[in-house]
XYZ file of C-alpha atoms in Angstrom:
777
model
C 89.585 -29.079 267.157
C 91.174 -26.294 269.542
C 90.932 -23.901 267.122
C 87.622 -24.867 265.711
C 85.994 -24.387 268.735
C 87.497 -20.715 269.341
C 87.168 -20.391 265.742
C 83.511 -20.963 266.486
C 82.862 -18.723 269.900
C 84.591 -15.874 267.942
C 82.135 -15.841 265.162
C 78.606 -16.347 267.331
C 80.205 -13.643 269.669
C 80.051 -11.644 266.239
C 77.016 -12.511 265.664
C 75.709 -11.954 269.051
C 77.169 -8.699 269.014
C 75.306 -7.839 265.352
C 71.955 -9.089 266.386
C 72.262 -6.188 269.264
C 73.223 -4.103 266.873
C 70.723 -4.774 265.140
C 67.713 -5.216 267.810
C 68.843 -1.408 268.544
C 68.723 -0.119 265.411
C 65.613 -1.896 264.086
C 63.644 -2.474 267.365
C 62.558 -5.986 266.626
C 62.990 -8.986 268.636
C 66.172 -10.821 269.287
C 65.223 -14.162 267.800
C 64.393 -11.370 264.648
C 67.640 -9.565 265.693
C 69.479 -12.741 265.307
C 68.022 -13.830 261.941
C 69.683 -10.142 260.513
C 72.922 -10.398 261.702
C 74.042 -13.357 259.397
C 72.945 -11.100 256.481
C 74.179 -8.010 258.241
C 77.553 -9.526 258.137
C 77.534 -10.877 254.737
C 75.703 -8.336 252.816
C 76.495 -5.425 255.055
C 72.525 -5.195 255.290
C 71.459 -1.775 256.379
C 67.948 -2.551 257.594
C 67.248 0.780 259.653
C 64.575 2.148 257.532
C 62.566 -0.307 258.812
C 62.398 0.809 262.320
C 59.897 3.613 260.967
C 58.049 1.424 258.828
C 57.502 -0.709 262.044
C 56.470 2.319 264.104
C 53.292 2.816 261.888
C 50.485 2.137 263.715
C 47.821 -0.405 262.018
C 46.258 -1.026 259.877
C 49.018 -1.416 258.098
C 50.181 -2.600 254.505
C 53.715 -3.336 253.941
C 53.568 -3.295 250.114
C 57.257 -4.931 249.185
C 58.888 -4.798 245.714
C 60.233 -8.235 245.559
C 63.129 -8.666 244.210
C 64.441 -11.594 244.988
C 63.771 -14.945 246.885
C 65.579 -13.396 249.673
C 63.528 -10.425 249.937
C 60.849 -12.645 252.006
C 63.172 -13.817 254.670
C 64.550 -10.441 255.035
C 61.382 -8.946 255.802
C 59.724 -11.444 257.679
C 63.411 -11.098 260.544
C 62.842 -6.809 260.245
C 58.855 -6.038 260.655
C 57.157 -6.489 263.663
C 56.366 -9.884 264.524
C 52.562 -9.516 264.334
C 52.667 -8.923 260.750
C 51.059 -11.479 258.574
C 53.053 -12.172 255.207
C 51.419 -13.197 252.127
C 52.973 -15.501 250.450
C 53.310 -17.271 247.048
C 54.578 -20.967 246.987
C 57.459 -20.304 244.862
C 58.896 -18.042 247.745
C 57.673 -19.760 250.657
C 59.610 -22.775 249.092
C 63.091 -21.107 249.233
C 64.953 -22.352 252.178
C 65.648 -18.962 253.745
C 62.256 -18.156 253.821
C 61.230 -21.519 255.401
C 63.884 -20.768 258.228
C 62.622 -17.545 259.211
C 58.775 -18.118 258.921
C 58.547 -18.951 262.622
C 59.748 -15.600 263.445
C 56.629 -13.684 262.173
C 53.008 -15.122 261.116
C 52.846 -15.975 257.062
C 50.165 -17.288 254.843
C 50.377 -19.101 251.460
C 47.720 -18.447 248.385
C 47.099 -16.005 245.628
C 48.132 -12.906 246.093
C 45.841 -11.756 243.117
C 42.450 -13.166 245.004
C 43.456 -11.946 248.641
C 40.543 -9.127 248.260
C 37.994 -12.036 248.301
C 39.585 -13.274 252.051
C 37.522 -12.087 254.888
C 40.392 -13.014 257.284
C 42.795 -10.749 255.717
C 39.417 -7.569 255.695
C 39.149 -8.882 259.253
C 42.915 -8.736 259.903
C 43.367 -5.226 258.921
C 39.742 -3.902 260.806
C 41.520 -5.308 263.670
C 44.546 -2.857 263.485
C 46.906 -5.760 262.216
C 49.443 -5.387 259.902
C 49.798 -6.885 256.263
C 52.885 -7.760 254.512
C 51.793 -7.948 250.642
C 54.840 -8.998 248.255
C 54.504 -7.020 244.640
C 56.560 -8.504 241.561
C 59.585 -6.241 240.777
C 58.134 -5.509 237.322
C 58.645 -1.356 236.226
C 55.853 -2.479 233.236
C 53.585 -5.027 234.830
C 51.419 -7.305 232.607
C 47.210 -7.295 233.082
C 47.543 -10.420 235.554
C 50.230 -8.667 237.962
C 48.643 -5.198 237.854
C 45.445 -7.177 239.114
C 47.628 -7.254 242.460
C 47.604 -3.778 242.561
C 43.993 -3.341 241.917
C 43.478 -5.707 244.822
C 45.311 -4.065 247.779
C 44.461 -0.903 246.636
C 40.784 -1.503 247.260
C 41.531 -3.590 250.191
C 43.629 -0.178 251.708
C 40.122 1.789 250.919
C 37.808 -0.887 252.470
C 40.209 -0.974 255.820
C 41.012 2.525 255.938
C 44.766 0.987 256.177
C 48.391 2.724 255.813
C 50.400 1.383 253.096
C 53.522 1.079 253.574
C 56.396 0.567 250.375
C 59.351 -1.140 250.825
C 62.005 -2.848 249.172
C 65.824 -4.041 249.162
C 68.312 -1.922 247.455
C 70.341 -4.295 245.046
C 68.489 -7.540 245.860
C 68.178 -8.253 242.016
C 71.843 -8.798 241.758
C 71.490 -11.556 244.745
C 71.863 -14.947 243.229
C 68.360 -15.579 244.003
C 67.202 -12.985 242.176
C 64.000 -12.934 240.395
C 65.248 -11.095 237.325
C 67.140 -13.378 234.614
C 70.881 -13.265 235.052
C 70.964 -12.309 231.462
C 69.139 -8.926 232.674
C 70.818 -8.439 236.205
C 74.162 -9.833 236.599
C 74.835 -11.964 239.512
C 77.257 -10.911 242.214
C 77.440 -13.097 245.471
C 77.598 -10.551 248.255
C 76.306 -7.303 247.055
C 75.562 -4.497 249.671
C 72.014 -4.482 250.663
C 69.979 -1.820 251.696
C 66.367 -1.486 252.932
C 64.374 1.628 251.531
C 60.885 2.853 252.320
C 58.575 5.445 252.066
C 56.533 7.642 254.302
C 52.933 5.697 255.443
C 49.911 7.184 253.547
C 46.268 5.658 253.260
C 45.205 4.798 249.389
C 43.207 8.076 249.661
C 46.384 10.544 250.080
C 48.164 8.393 247.714
C 45.935 9.694 244.953
C 45.903 12.921 246.259
C 49.337 13.174 245.997
C 48.861 12.414 242.159
C 45.812 14.688 241.596
C 42.472 13.153 243.160
C 41.065 13.940 239.022
C 44.330 12.619 237.507
C 44.523 8.833 238.696
C 42.472 5.680 239.893
C 43.819 4.493 242.999
C 45.338 1.561 241.420
C 47.021 3.515 239.227
C 48.637 6.007 242.079
C 49.526 2.767 244.053
C 51.486 1.822 241.362
C 53.022 4.849 240.551
C 53.845 5.027 244.626
C 55.602 1.670 244.589
C 57.914 3.205 241.176
C 58.631 6.179 243.414
C 60.032 3.910 245.924
C 62.196 2.232 243.039
C 63.769 5.832 241.909
C 64.067 7.195 245.661
C 66.227 3.984 246.344
C 69.017 5.826 244.414
C 71.396 7.183 246.210
C 70.532 11.133 246.752
C 73.824 12.101 247.148
C 75.020 10.379 243.973
C 76.904 12.853 241.931
C 76.917 11.758 237.637
C 80.938 10.588 237.918
C 80.031 8.641 241.159
C 76.717 7.292 239.669
C 79.194 5.917 236.236
C 81.689 4.404 239.114
C 78.949 2.681 240.968
C 77.788 1.343 236.937
C 80.921 -0.197 236.294
C 81.554 -1.692 239.721
C 77.761 -3.261 239.149
C 78.051 -4.420 235.760
C 81.567 -4.719 235.208
C 84.564 -2.498 234.431
C 85.470 -4.236 231.260
C 81.586 -4.353 229.976
C 81.865 -2.451 227.074
C 79.219 0.367 227.288
C 79.486 2.704 224.890
C 80.799 3.031 221.016
C 80.818 5.393 218.076
C 81.123 4.819 214.013
C 84.837 6.410 214.206
C 86.800 5.302 217.022
C 84.970 1.907 217.841
C 83.804 0.846 221.412
C 84.889 1.158 224.671
C 84.633 -0.840 228.087
C 83.488 1.308 231.512
C 87.047 1.193 232.942
C 88.408 2.415 229.535
C 85.791 5.451 230.128
C 86.863 6.365 233.541
C 90.728 6.277 232.880
C 90.497 8.208 230.138
C 87.995 10.600 231.897
C 90.653 10.928 234.963
C 93.632 11.545 232.625
C 91.361 14.805 231.419
C 90.097 15.645 234.342
C 93.550 16.368 235.665
C 94.122 18.685 232.821
C 91.030 20.687 232.897
C 91.210 21.100 236.584
C 94.593 22.774 236.086
C 93.238 25.343 233.754
C 90.096 26.027 235.386
C 88.579 27.399 238.807
C 86.235 25.018 240.626
C 82.864 25.105 239.552
C 83.882 27.214 236.717
C 81.920 26.224 233.144
C 83.760 25.253 230.458
C 82.369 24.792 227.015
C 81.933 21.122 225.220
C 81.443 21.541 221.198
C 81.908 18.188 220.151
C 79.714 15.655 217.993
C 78.142 12.280 219.454
C 81.045 10.575 219.631
C 83.260 8.454 222.460
C 85.362 11.548 222.971
C 81.950 13.706 224.160
C 80.985 10.848 226.556
C 84.937 10.884 228.115
C 84.861 14.811 228.036
C 81.434 15.310 229.893
C 82.710 12.686 232.558
C 86.271 14.343 233.148
C 84.783 17.738 233.681
C 82.508 15.890 236.280
C 85.567 14.258 237.806
C 87.228 17.791 237.716
C 84.497 19.281 239.392
C 83.808 21.800 236.449
C 80.222 22.602 234.751
C 79.986 20.923 231.399
C 78.300 23.208 229.317
C 76.900 22.177 226.019
C 76.977 24.232 223.100
C 74.538 23.877 220.020
C 77.220 24.220 217.174
C 73.925 23.940 214.958
C 72.976 27.293 216.358
C 74.705 29.263 214.289
C 77.998 31.796 215.336
C 76.178 34.523 216.866
C 73.608 32.212 218.937
C 76.729 30.190 220.566
C 78.649 33.271 221.431
C 75.828 34.651 222.904
C 75.987 31.611 225.222
C 79.448 31.264 225.863
C 79.129 35.115 226.892
C 75.435 34.294 229.056
C 77.522 31.497 231.032
C 80.497 33.292 231.289
C 82.769 30.597 229.471
C 86.594 30.869 229.262
C 87.475 27.942 227.633
C 85.635 25.397 224.959
C 86.541 22.009 224.527
C 86.556 21.072 220.793
C 88.481 18.464 218.110
C 89.559 20.276 215.152
C 88.557 16.903 213.076
C 85.041 17.272 213.849
C 85.346 21.405 213.077
C 86.963 20.449 209.456
C 84.154 17.543 208.630
C 81.339 20.016 210.049
C 82.869 22.906 208.152
C 82.438 24.853 211.313
C 85.325 27.308 210.922
C 83.420 30.177 210.839
C 82.014 29.739 214.129
C 85.707 29.058 215.324
C 86.683 32.420 214.166
C 83.461 34.136 215.871
C 84.126 32.547 219.330
C 87.815 33.400 218.993
C 87.155 36.966 218.184
C 85.302 36.652 221.237
C 88.189 36.455 223.306
C 87.461 32.740 224.126
C 90.190 29.647 224.543
C 89.254 27.253 222.136
C 91.226 23.859 223.739
C 91.870 21.076 220.987
C 91.358 17.205 222.091
C 93.537 15.812 220.135
C 96.757 18.144 221.169
C 95.755 17.304 224.278
C 95.479 13.991 223.958
C 99.251 13.706 222.163
C 100.877 15.406 224.909
C 99.573 12.634 227.463
C 102.304 10.774 229.625
C 102.723 7.714 230.822
C 102.561 8.459 234.308
C 99.549 10.260 233.912
C 98.443 6.954 232.315
C 99.622 4.729 234.869
C 98.177 7.052 237.832
C 94.772 7.336 235.899
C 94.976 3.352 235.107
C 95.193 3.139 238.990
C 92.716 5.574 240.256
C 90.281 5.181 237.886
C 87.318 5.053 240.138
C 88.190 8.591 242.284
C 87.269 12.067 241.330
C 89.505 14.581 241.013
C 87.838 17.076 242.804
C 84.869 16.459 245.322
C 81.103 17.976 244.389
C 78.098 17.494 245.956
C 74.578 15.821 244.383
C 73.111 19.249 244.152
C 75.943 21.444 242.691
C 75.853 22.150 239.286
C 76.845 19.961 236.494
C 75.369 20.867 233.288
C 74.293 23.661 231.538
C 72.132 23.312 228.464
C 70.831 26.286 226.483
C 66.975 26.357 225.050
C 66.256 25.874 221.272
C 64.587 29.262 220.981
C 61.736 28.437 219.858
C 59.570 30.851 221.511
C 62.406 33.717 222.039
C 66.374 34.540 222.926
C 68.078 31.048 224.402
C 68.460 30.598 227.731
C 70.943 28.615 230.090
C 69.450 25.889 231.846
C 71.709 25.000 235.074
C 70.748 21.395 236.242
C 72.619 19.199 238.995
C 74.256 16.437 239.437
C 71.018 14.918 241.268
C 68.440 16.423 238.528
C 70.273 14.343 235.934
C 70.799 11.213 238.381
C 67.581 11.312 239.408
C 65.741 12.012 236.258
C 67.119 9.011 234.453
C 66.056 7.067 237.595
C 62.700 7.889 237.238
C 62.620 7.167 233.117
C 64.226 3.567 234.584
C 61.604 2.982 237.106
C 58.560 3.853 234.194
C 60.115 2.161 231.107
C 62.047 -1.393 231.451
C 65.676 -1.228 230.037
C 68.410 -4.060 231.035
C 71.662 -5.169 230.379
C 70.368 -6.768 226.899
C 69.570 -3.808 225.796
C 71.637 -1.493 223.538
C 70.539 1.700 222.624
C 71.415 3.789 219.367
C 71.191 7.324 219.740
C 71.350 9.815 216.744
C 70.104 13.139 219.347
C 72.612 15.735 219.978
C 74.316 15.663 223.183
C 73.648 19.324 223.286
C 70.107 18.894 223.293
C 68.484 17.729 226.617
C 66.999 14.634 225.382
C 69.936 13.396 223.704
C 72.199 14.140 226.900
C 70.003 12.705 229.461
C 68.023 9.779 227.774
C 70.909 9.172 225.270
C 74.440 9.340 227.667
C 73.465 9.572 230.688
C 70.374 6.723 231.328
C 72.026 3.667 228.943
C 75.312 4.435 231.117
C 74.291 4.490 234.688
C 71.867 1.061 233.635
C 74.053 -0.762 231.575
C 72.441 -0.164 228.597
C 74.929 -0.390 225.384
C 75.294 3.272 223.659
C 75.628 3.605 220.253
C 76.539 7.592 219.389
C 75.900 8.264 215.870
C 76.935 11.745 215.115
C 74.122 13.505 212.992
C 70.544 12.788 213.017
C 69.819 14.528 209.645
C 71.788 11.426 207.917
C 68.524 9.982 206.380
C 69.494 7.464 204.409
C 72.843 6.284 206.401
C 71.312 5.639 209.756
C 69.166 3.359 209.081
C 71.799 1.172 207.158
C 73.787 1.785 210.280
C 71.203 0.650 212.949
C 70.701 -2.562 210.338
C 74.443 -3.107 210.923
C 74.260 -2.270 214.966
C 70.918 -3.854 215.939
C 69.890 -1.882 218.741
C 66.589 -2.717 220.970
C 66.573 0.972 222.129
C 65.935 4.448 219.555
C 65.390 8.013 220.713
C 64.191 10.606 218.373
C 61.696 12.970 217.044
C 58.857 12.686 214.415
C 60.636 14.847 212.247
C 63.442 12.320 212.202
C 61.844 8.641 212.890
C 59.532 9.487 209.823
C 62.860 10.642 207.358
C 64.100 7.237 208.490
C 61.228 5.579 207.570
C 61.054 6.329 203.797
C 64.746 5.198 203.083
C 64.861 1.939 205.305
C 64.144 -1.178 204.279
C 61.504 -2.860 206.409
C 64.689 -5.199 208.406
C 66.585 -2.086 209.085
C 64.971 -1.844 212.092
C 63.719 -5.161 213.113
C 65.723 -5.470 215.943
C 63.837 -2.997 217.827
C 61.817 -3.170 221.229
C 60.658 0.104 221.015
C 61.074 3.987 220.029
C 61.003 6.528 222.413
C 59.972 9.989 221.005
C 59.356 13.530 222.596
C 60.265 16.981 221.200
C 57.175 17.354 219.353
C 54.093 15.431 218.850
C 54.287 11.978 217.177
C 52.046 11.884 213.780
C 49.516 8.801 213.869
C 51.081 8.574 210.440
C 54.485 8.064 211.913
C 53.221 5.420 214.490
C 51.809 3.452 212.267
C 54.443 2.767 210.180
C 56.887 1.643 212.717
C 54.014 -0.669 213.812
C 53.216 -2.266 210.866
C 56.745 -2.300 208.865
C 59.201 -3.049 211.776
C 57.013 -4.310 214.614
C 57.811 -1.654 216.728
C 56.250 0.350 219.268
C 56.727 4.462 219.206
C 56.469 5.248 222.861
C 55.580 9.004 223.017
C 56.948 11.067 225.755
C 56.768 14.810 227.275
C 59.590 16.849 228.848
C 61.687 20.652 228.397
C 65.352 21.400 229.623
C 64.108 22.774 232.420
C 62.870 19.264 233.787
C 66.365 17.337 232.687
C 64.254 17.093 230.613
C 61.463 14.049 230.916
C 58.205 14.820 232.474
C 55.967 12.201 231.063
C 56.333 8.958 229.034
C 54.157 5.989 227.386
C 55.093 2.722 228.709
C 54.392 -0.891 226.983
C 51.707 -1.198 229.891
C 50.432 1.971 230.464
C 49.954 3.632 227.293
C 47.573 5.771 225.555
C 47.632 6.854 221.817
C 47.518 10.791 221.066
C 48.839 11.282 224.842
C 52.164 11.642 226.129
C 52.028 9.404 229.091
C 51.666 10.099 232.436
C 53.846 11.797 234.610
C 57.098 10.385 235.949
C 57.142 8.951 239.678
C 58.286 11.709 242.038
C 56.737 15.099 239.552
C 53.509 16.953 241.261
C 51.675 18.548 238.608
C 49.309 21.672 239.098
C 47.312 23.005 236.942
C 45.597 26.735 236.666
C 42.588 27.640 233.845
C 43.157 29.529 231.312
C 40.698 31.792 229.694
C 38.765 30.768 226.476
C 40.491 27.602 226.691
C 37.430 24.751 227.387
C 38.951 21.366 229.104
C 42.465 22.847 228.816
C 44.774 23.730 231.852
C 48.336 25.597 232.018
C 50.752 22.965 233.542
C 53.073 23.795 236.230
C 55.489 20.886 237.581
C 57.694 20.297 240.511
C 60.004 17.812 241.250
C 64.186 16.844 242.030
C 64.642 16.562 238.301
C 63.576 20.337 237.717
C 66.602 22.820 237.127
C 68.206 25.099 239.664
C 67.727 27.526 237.415
C 68.514 29.672 234.390
C 71.827 32.428 233.256
C 70.511 34.526 231.193
C 72.044 37.121 229.061
C 70.738 40.202 231.002
C 73.132 38.852 234.418
C 75.981 36.816 232.735
C 77.143 33.927 235.518
C 74.264 35.178 237.822
C 71.772 31.825 238.329
C 68.543 32.820 238.760
C 66.530 30.327 240.767
C 62.362 29.454 240.316
C 60.802 31.778 243.140
C 58.700 28.798 244.494
C 59.942 25.732 242.879
C 57.173 25.298 240.342
C 58.130 25.199 236.844
C 55.361 26.826 234.145
C 55.788 24.482 231.436
C 53.967 27.109 229.518
C 51.698 24.249 227.873
C 48.237 23.983 227.675
C 47.223 20.158 228.585
C 44.399 18.052 229.519
C 44.534 15.331 231.992
C 42.142 12.158 232.303
C 41.239 10.712 235.209
C 43.689 7.703 234.782
C 46.283 10.531 234.438
C 47.383 10.708 231.035
C 48.542 13.856 229.426
C 47.229 15.378 226.233
C 49.298 18.188 224.888
C 47.023 20.702 223.529
C 49.952 23.464 222.616
C 51.720 25.897 224.003
C 49.933 28.696 226.025
C 52.181 31.312 223.037
C 51.181 28.859 220.534
C 47.369 29.787 220.646
C 46.104 32.643 218.167
C 42.798 34.641 219.410
C 40.713 35.140 217.384
C 37.424 36.912 217.659
C 37.775 36.329 221.451
C 38.396 32.782 221.196
C 41.335 30.543 221.538
C 42.635 28.569 218.653
C 45.683 25.940 219.183
C 47.698 26.265 216.356
C 49.248 23.106 217.319
C 45.679 21.478 216.608
C 45.826 23.211 212.894
C 48.558 21.823 212.205
C 47.269 18.105 213.076
C 44.487 19.071 210.919
C 46.728 20.117 207.999
C 48.664 17.214 208.844
C 45.778 14.852 207.950
C 45.628 16.107 204.485
C 48.814 16.092 203.769
C 50.598 14.203 205.690
C 53.798 13.827 203.413
C 54.421 17.475 203.913
C 55.469 19.603 206.790
C 53.272 22.429 208.087
C 53.660 24.866 210.516
C 50.639 26.938 212.018
C 51.637 30.833 212.966
C 50.030 33.650 214.433
C 50.139 37.157 213.050
C 48.513 40.489 213.905
C 45.307 40.957 212.051
C 43.234 44.575 212.617
C 39.603 43.139 212.617
C 40.261 40.563 214.695
C 43.214 40.727 216.562
C 44.828 37.881 215.227
C 44.663 35.873 212.485
C 46.100 31.918 211.517
C 48.951 31.671 208.575
C 49.941 28.546 207.738
C 53.452 27.967 206.116
C 53.241 24.399 203.984
C 55.669 22.680 201.640
C 52.473 21.494 200.238
C 52.452 23.134 197.162
C 48.974 22.987 196.040
C 47.310 23.863 199.712
C 44.252 25.263 199.387
C 41.817 26.798 202.137
C 38.696 25.132 200.732
C 39.862 21.248 201.340
C 41.115 22.908 204.943
C 37.342 24.334 205.501
C 35.928 21.115 204.161
C 38.094 18.465 206.503
C 37.129 21.170 209.362
C 33.406 21.087 209.021
C 33.604 16.781 208.147
C 35.967 16.815 211.739
C 33.149 19.137 213.562
C 35.586 21.914 214.586
C 35.318 25.461 214.413
C 35.492 27.794 211.854
C 38.091 29.696 213.057
C 40.822 26.938 212.800
C 40.315 27.411 209.182
C 43.780 29.714 208.017
C 43.546 32.950 206.733
C 46.650 32.710 204.360
C 48.342 29.746 203.099
C 52.264 30.348 202.423
C 54.158 27.860 200.486
C 57.566 26.991 201.454
C 60.419 24.931 200.139
C 60.836 23.486 203.402
C 59.960 24.468 207.258
C 62.932 25.423 209.212
C 64.140 22.653 211.626
C 66.014 23.211 214.841
C 69.123 20.666 215.888
C 66.999 19.003 217.974
C 63.978 18.570 215.325
C 61.493 20.863 216.619
C 60.765 23.552 214.116
C 62.033 26.355 214.239
C 58.733 28.990 214.430
C 61.301 31.989 215.007
C 62.700 31.594 211.934
C 59.639 30.424 210.368
C 57.912 33.173 211.587
C 60.595 35.639 210.159
C 60.255 34.094 206.652
C 56.701 34.384 206.811
C 56.462 37.789 207.368
C 59.211 38.727 205.225
C 56.712 36.683 202.300
C 53.499 38.519 203.603
C 55.355 42.033 203.236
C 56.252 41.448 199.817
C 52.721 39.956 198.888
C 51.378 43.460 199.861
C 53.883 45.152 197.992
C 52.941 43.266 195.007
C 49.124 44.048 195.748
C 49.920 47.346 195.973
C 51.798 47.480 192.645
C 48.898 45.585 191.172
C 46.343 48.414 192.183
C 45.220 46.223 195.386
C 43.848 43.830 193.053
C 41.686 40.667 194.407
C 43.309 38.846 197.149
C 42.950 35.658 194.555
C 45.894 36.528 193.595
C 47.595 36.107 197.211
C 49.007 32.734 196.895
C 50.233 33.009 193.330
C 52.389 35.931 194.991
C 53.056 33.991 197.794
C 54.544 31.563 195.622
C 56.807 33.262 193.529
C 58.239 35.469 196.790
C 58.849 31.976 198.322
C 61.076 30.783 195.645
C 62.891 33.864 195.700
C 63.319 34.095 199.242
C 64.255 30.478 199.730
C 67.245 30.417 197.166
C 69.819 31.520 199.020
C 68.722 29.578 202.113
C 68.663 26.411 200.408
C 72.425 27.281 199.623
C 73.358 28.268 203.134
C 71.871 25.368 204.922
C 73.377 22.954 202.194
C 76.964 24.701 202.932
C 76.038 24.206 206.793
C 75.319 20.159 206.087
């Protein structure tokens, strides 16, 4: 009995001490502080963020992202006691909420009709405070979205400041509102309150651009920003992977490939720890080490080993050819390349290896390194799997990716840990994913979309990942997908269209959605996936310099013909372009934008952006709801007779006539008009007359009709799936020069002979390239 009294006294003293600390930290009343003491003890609750939220002068609307039933109890105790909490019946019935309701004002009614309640309007106009609980839905349905409209209108009517609030990790509580199969339950997860600065609805709209969003969409984006900023800004890639392992379970199988099987989080981290010690011994802190590996488990382990060792992973594009790979190595001052003999042999990349070694760069073969690993090393890694070899900071370089060179010479893009972790969080705040999902990634890890979306995102959010080594296996990939049964797939329009041509209707039946990027999605591709596979293609937009995702459509915010709306946390600046009506050159800024470039003229020297804004080089139109329509690249316009014509629009027009073929519109110098459009196409019977008739029928300018049509056996494609315009332009110019010589040899006969000459030249010019591609494949 005495010991029980002593224990009670000790517990009371402990809770009293915690209550005094919470009162000092948050500025709440003693009654509220006592209510916060218990979760501070059991869940290590950090409620300091509400002090700034509570200091905001009324009228104030606290917009709370409700993840668990316990959330309402926590905010009843943490927010100023004169706050009126709008509770729904389900939340109000929870025992913890009932216990905390006496601590503040509360009312229970349908939140979707709250705007019609005059009491709330009077309360806010009287400088009052209101707490509204939003469902924690990344993609809210139409009914849930009414709440955003209601709160936005209420804020506009009363001039109230909106303060977003959430409790980090609350979705893993036993009282979570997310189904257990989507969010694994934990008994005592660490809880942290997180908030954004107060802002009126007008100020929130201005953050997204007054002509680029509606008040309801702006509020929705603000709440999405709250979700992604609740991620620890100091996280490194390795630290984020360890946190994911602890959150979803170290034994959870997370990655699988077609050869070596499946690995759990802990196996990945143990392997990374073993390799990290070796990498650290052969390099200097912060040194860039080349990674020349296919999509496989070994690439994942190697990547995170470099992060653990405090080295920078320079992802080399093995499809770029020896000259470009060696140029990338020299640009990033890479002394060591990590690769696999089995991969080199299967991919027939021996000439690339020769070029690398002749450059004086050392190649480390991972199979040989694996054979020399000792038992003590394995035991040490098993014991210390969650600890990195070297300490790094979130703002330091983590990855170097090399631009594909569609507009010129490739450059090294330096991305920090924060860039990648934040971009994954931004994407997760816009598109709904969970541990129920599995992602099928065919995009190479040397491509930014394949790296961030296809590896970092699923690993950090508990989504099982299946890696496939090449996106070019059009017949095999549907068969593998039928076996793996993924719910999500990433790809480009070129690859997706190729898979659909060979797939059975059941092969992709498991897919919930496909995220497509790198190039515009054709209407025909979207229609095929919707009608045959009951799967929506969510088109997105980005670039390597933005880690890469900038915008994406989602299930509830989607518009065909656009690339979606900008991710939360990304600011957009538009600049008018002479000669293009309704189109603007887009600049972006945000925590996902790169640290800077590495260029061949100054090897190894980071060249940052001058003011943090990145010029995308894209001409866009953004509608009043924020949907972005990409009209073409600034360099992908032809100036004909003083007017700007989009080459991308020409390609879309031609694609509608011959959807089964590939086309590339190019700009070529012209003495009379300055520039002219030349169409490279795999359509053998393409003619200008049909294009002219289609242009007239669509009400488009006659300037879009190509001056010349050059038939080709195929259009060159980069490893990322994009059209290789540089190579295509070189080939077309060579063909046009040949045509010119043929015309001269015929005493300058009529131009009607030109198409035939182009066909003859195309056949002759393509033969060696076809053999080279076959050998490369």
